[in-house]
Short mmCIF file of C-alpha atoms and ligand atoms in Angstrom, two decimals:
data_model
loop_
_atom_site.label_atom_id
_atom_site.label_comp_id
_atom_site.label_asym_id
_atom_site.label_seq_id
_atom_site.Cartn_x
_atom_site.Cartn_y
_atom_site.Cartn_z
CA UNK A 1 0.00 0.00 0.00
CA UNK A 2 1.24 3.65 -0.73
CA UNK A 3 1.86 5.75 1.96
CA UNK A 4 2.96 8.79 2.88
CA UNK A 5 5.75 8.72 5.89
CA UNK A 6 6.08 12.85 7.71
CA UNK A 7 8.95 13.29 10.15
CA UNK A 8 8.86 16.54 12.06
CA UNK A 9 12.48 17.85 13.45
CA UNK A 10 11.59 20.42 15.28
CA UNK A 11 10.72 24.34 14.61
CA UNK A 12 8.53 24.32 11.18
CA UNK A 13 11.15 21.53 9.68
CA UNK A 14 9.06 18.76 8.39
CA UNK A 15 10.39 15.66 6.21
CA UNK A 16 7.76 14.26 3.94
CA UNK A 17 8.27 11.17 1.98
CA UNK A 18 5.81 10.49 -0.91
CA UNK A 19 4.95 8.82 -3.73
CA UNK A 20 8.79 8.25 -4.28
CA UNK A 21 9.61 12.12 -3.45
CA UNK A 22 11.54 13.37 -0.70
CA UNK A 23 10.41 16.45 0.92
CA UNK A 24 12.14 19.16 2.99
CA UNK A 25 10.05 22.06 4.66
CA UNK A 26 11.80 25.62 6.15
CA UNK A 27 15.04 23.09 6.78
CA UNK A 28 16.21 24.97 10.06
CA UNK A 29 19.11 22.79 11.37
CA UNK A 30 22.06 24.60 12.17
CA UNK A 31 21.30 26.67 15.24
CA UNK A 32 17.70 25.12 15.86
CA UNK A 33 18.89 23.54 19.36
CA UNK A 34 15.72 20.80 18.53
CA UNK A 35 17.09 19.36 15.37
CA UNK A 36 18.27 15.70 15.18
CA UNK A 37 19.64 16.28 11.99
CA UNK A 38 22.82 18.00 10.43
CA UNK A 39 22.13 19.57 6.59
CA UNK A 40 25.11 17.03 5.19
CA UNK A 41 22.62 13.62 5.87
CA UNK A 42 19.34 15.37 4.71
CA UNK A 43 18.18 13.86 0.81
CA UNK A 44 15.56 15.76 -0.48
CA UNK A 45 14.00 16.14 -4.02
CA UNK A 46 11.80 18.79 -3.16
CA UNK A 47 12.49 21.47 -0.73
CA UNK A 48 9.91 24.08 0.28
CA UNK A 49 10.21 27.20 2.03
CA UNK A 50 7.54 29.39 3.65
CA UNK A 51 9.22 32.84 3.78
CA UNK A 52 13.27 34.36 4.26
CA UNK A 53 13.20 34.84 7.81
CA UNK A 54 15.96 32.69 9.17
CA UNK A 55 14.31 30.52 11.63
CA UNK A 56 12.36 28.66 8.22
CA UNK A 57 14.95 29.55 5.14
CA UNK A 58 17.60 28.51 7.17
CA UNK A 59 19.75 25.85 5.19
CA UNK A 60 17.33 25.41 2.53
CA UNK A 61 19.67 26.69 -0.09
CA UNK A 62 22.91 24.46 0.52
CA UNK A 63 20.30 21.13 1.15
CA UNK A 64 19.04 22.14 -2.63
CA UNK A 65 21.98 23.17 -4.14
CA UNK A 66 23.83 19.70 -3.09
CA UNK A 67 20.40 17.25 -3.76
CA UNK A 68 19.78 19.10 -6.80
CA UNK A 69 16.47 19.66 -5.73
CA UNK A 70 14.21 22.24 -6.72
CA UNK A 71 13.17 25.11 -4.23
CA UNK A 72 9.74 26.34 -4.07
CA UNK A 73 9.26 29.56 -2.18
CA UNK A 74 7.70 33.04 -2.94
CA UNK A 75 8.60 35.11 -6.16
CA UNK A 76 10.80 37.70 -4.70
CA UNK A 77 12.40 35.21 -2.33
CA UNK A 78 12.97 32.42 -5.27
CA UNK A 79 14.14 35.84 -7.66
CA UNK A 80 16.63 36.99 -4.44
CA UNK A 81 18.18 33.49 -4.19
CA UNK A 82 18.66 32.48 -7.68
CA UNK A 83 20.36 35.28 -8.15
CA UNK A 84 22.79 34.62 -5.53
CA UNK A 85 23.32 31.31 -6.70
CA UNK A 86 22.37 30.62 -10.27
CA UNK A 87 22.69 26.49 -9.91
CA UNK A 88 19.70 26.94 -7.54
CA UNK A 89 16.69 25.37 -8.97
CA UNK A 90 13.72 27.15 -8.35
CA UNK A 91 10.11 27.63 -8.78
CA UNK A 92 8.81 30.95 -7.51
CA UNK A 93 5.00 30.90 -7.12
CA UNK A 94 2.31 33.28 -5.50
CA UNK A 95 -0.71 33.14 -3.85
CA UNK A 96 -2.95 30.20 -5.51
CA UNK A 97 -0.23 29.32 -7.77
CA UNK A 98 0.33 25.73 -7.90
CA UNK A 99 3.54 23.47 -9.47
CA UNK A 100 3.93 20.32 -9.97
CA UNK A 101 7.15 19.06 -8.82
CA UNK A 102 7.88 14.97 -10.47
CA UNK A 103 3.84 14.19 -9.45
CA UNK A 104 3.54 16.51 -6.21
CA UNK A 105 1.21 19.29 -6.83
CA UNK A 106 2.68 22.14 -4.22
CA UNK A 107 -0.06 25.59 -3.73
CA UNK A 108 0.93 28.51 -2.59
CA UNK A 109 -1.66 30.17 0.11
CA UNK A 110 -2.24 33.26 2.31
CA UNK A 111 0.05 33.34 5.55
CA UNK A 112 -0.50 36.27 7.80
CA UNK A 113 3.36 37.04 8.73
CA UNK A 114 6.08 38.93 7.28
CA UNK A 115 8.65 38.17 5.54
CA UNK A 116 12.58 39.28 4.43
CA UNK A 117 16.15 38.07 3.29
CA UNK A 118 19.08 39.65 4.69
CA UNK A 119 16.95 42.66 5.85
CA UNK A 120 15.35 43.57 2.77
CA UNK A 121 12.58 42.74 1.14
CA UNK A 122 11.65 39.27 0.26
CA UNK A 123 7.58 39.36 -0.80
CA UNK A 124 4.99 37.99 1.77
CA UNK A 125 5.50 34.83 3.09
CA UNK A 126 3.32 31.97 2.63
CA UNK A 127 1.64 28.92 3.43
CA UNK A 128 1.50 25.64 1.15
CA UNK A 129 -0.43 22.74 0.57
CA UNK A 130 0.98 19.67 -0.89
CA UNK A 131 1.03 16.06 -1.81
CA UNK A 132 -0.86 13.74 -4.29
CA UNK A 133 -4.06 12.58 -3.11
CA UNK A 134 -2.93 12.99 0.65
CA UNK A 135 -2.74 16.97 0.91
CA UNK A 136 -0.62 18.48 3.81
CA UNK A 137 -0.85 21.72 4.40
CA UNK A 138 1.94 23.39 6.38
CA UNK A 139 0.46 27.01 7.38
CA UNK A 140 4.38 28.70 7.55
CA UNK A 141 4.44 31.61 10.31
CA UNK A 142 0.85 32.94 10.45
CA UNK A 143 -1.51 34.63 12.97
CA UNK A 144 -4.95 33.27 12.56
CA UNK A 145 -6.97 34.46 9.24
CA UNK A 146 -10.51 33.68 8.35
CA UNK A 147 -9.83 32.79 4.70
CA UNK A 148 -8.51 28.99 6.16
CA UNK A 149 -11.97 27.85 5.55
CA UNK A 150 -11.14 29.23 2.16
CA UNK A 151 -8.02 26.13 2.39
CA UNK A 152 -10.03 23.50 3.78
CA UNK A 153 -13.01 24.42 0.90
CA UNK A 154 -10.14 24.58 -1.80
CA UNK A 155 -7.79 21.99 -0.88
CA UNK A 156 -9.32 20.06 2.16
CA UNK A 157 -6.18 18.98 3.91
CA UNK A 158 -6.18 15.76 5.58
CA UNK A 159 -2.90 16.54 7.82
CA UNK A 160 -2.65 20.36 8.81
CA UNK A 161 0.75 21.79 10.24
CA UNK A 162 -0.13 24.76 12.50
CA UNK A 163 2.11 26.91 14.85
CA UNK A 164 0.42 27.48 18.29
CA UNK A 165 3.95 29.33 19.88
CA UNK A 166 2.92 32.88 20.01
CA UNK A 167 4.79 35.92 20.09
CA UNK A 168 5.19 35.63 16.21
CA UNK A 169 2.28 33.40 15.32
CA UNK A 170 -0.59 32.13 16.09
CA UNK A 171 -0.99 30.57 20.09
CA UNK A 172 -3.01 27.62 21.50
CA UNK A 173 -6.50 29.96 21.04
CA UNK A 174 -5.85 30.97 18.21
CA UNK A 175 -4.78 27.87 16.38
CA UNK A 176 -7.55 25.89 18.06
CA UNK A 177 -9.67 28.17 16.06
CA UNK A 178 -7.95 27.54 12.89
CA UNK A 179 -8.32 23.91 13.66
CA UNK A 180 -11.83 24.30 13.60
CA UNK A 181 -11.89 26.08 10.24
CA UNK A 182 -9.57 23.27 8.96
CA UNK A 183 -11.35 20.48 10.24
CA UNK A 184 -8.50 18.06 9.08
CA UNK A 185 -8.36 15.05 9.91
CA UNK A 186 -5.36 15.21 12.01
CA UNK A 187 -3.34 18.68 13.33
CA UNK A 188 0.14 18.68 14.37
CA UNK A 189 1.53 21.60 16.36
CA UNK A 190 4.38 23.25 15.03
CA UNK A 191 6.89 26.15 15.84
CA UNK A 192 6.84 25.54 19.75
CA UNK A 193 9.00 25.29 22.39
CA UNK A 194 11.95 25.93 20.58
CA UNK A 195 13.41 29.17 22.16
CA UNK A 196 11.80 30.94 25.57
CA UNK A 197 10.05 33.67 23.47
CA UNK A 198 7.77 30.98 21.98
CA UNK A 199 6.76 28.59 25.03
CA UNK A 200 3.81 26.67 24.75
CA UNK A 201 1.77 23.62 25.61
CA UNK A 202 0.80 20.66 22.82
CA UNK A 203 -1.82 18.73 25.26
CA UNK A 204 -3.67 22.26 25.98
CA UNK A 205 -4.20 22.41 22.32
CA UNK A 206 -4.68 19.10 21.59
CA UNK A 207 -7.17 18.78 24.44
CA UNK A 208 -9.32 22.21 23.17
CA UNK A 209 -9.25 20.39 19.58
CA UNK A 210 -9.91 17.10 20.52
CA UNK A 211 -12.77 17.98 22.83
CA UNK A 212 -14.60 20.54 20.11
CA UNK A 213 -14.05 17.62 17.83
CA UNK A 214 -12.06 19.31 15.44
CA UNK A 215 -9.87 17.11 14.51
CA UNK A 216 -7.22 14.88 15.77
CA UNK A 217 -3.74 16.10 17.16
CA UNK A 218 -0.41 14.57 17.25
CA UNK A 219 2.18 15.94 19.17
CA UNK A 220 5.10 15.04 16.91
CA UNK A 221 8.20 13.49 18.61
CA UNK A 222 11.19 14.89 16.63
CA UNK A 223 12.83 12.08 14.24
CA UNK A 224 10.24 9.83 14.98
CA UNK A 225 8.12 8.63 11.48
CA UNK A 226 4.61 8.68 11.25
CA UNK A 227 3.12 7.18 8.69
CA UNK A 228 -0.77 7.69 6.91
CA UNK A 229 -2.31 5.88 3.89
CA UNK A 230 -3.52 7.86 0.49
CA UNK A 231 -6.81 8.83 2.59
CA UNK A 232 -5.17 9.94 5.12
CA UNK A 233 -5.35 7.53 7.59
CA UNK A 234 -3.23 7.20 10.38
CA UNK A 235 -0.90 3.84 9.87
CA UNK A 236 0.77 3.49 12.98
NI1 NI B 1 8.72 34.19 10.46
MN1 MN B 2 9.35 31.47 12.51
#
């Protein structure tokens, strides 16, 4: 049976292996003191970035360069980058845009954040949903934004990746609401935890989700695989 296998290492750094691809989100290993990886080991085909702020670009760039993997971010960000490093292999996409990376259909949606590269100007940042048949959707940085029941009308994502560590994003009330505009099938919290600034608690918000009946949460253990069938469905 296909399936889908998602390995979260820490931050908004998710690996996603499907249909035969191998998929990097905002790669932030060095100096994210909750990776288990180093950038040398990572293999990716695909690697996708939300937005240029540091804590999600991080080594997205050298991972792509030495995989020879294309990089799907924003159109000033991709623009910025491949003209730093004209190897780089990149698709820059806006808002609704949608590529299709060797069978993975990646969409670009709304993620209310900023965004920049170096200090200047990078475009807005993004969210994206992706896959085959199983849809992920991995909402970047973002405060809370009524247009997700736009996502889950558009793209219904079975798996939703949502931050719920404040101070730059959304926090446990506010991503309990998204959850309940999502409705996917199952939630995992995101962007927690990792410095002071963004402290938080997983079984708060997957007890206010679970007990609305939103959807279902998993609290991620970094490194550790979880795996779902093409509906969706949880495998181990
Ligand atoms: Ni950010
Ligand atoms: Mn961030």
């Amino acid at each position: 049976m296909a399936q889908t296998v998602l390995k979260w290492h820490g931050h908004a750094c998710f690996e996603v292996e499907t249909k035969n691809k191998r998929i990097i989100v905002d790669p932030f290993i060095t100096g994210n003191p909750k990776s288990d990886l180093t950038k040398e080991e990572v293999k990716a085909d695909i690697v996708l970035v939300t937005h240029g702020h540091t804590d999600h670009l991080g080594d997205a760039v050298e991972i792509a360069l030495k995989n020879g993997a294309t990089l799907v971010t924003m159109v000033e960000l991709g623009w910025a980058l491949q003209a730093k490093h004209p190897d780089l292999k990149v698709h820059a996409i806006n808002y609704s845009g949608t590529v299709n990376v060797g069978g993975i259909d990646i969409t670009s949606v709304l993620a209310f954040h900023t965004s920049s590269l170096d200090g200047g100007y990078a475009g807005n940042p993004m969210g994206m949903v992706f896959g085959d048949s199983l849809k992920i959707y991995h909402a970047g940085d973002t405060g809370v934004f009524k247009d997700m029941e736009l996502i889950r009308e558009l793209y219904h994502p079975q798996i939703s990746l949502l931050p719920i560590g404040g101070y730059y994003t959304m926090h446990v009330k506010e991503a309990t609401y998204a959850a309940s505009m999502l409705r996917s099938k199952y939630t995992i919290p995101m962007h927690y935890n990792t410095f002071d600034a963004i402290r938080s608690d997983p079984v708060l918000f997957k007890n206010n989700v679970e007990k609305a009946g939103y959807s279902s949460v998993i609290i991620a253990e970094v490194g550790k695989e979880i795996k779902f069938d093409d509906s969706g469905n949880r495998l181990d």
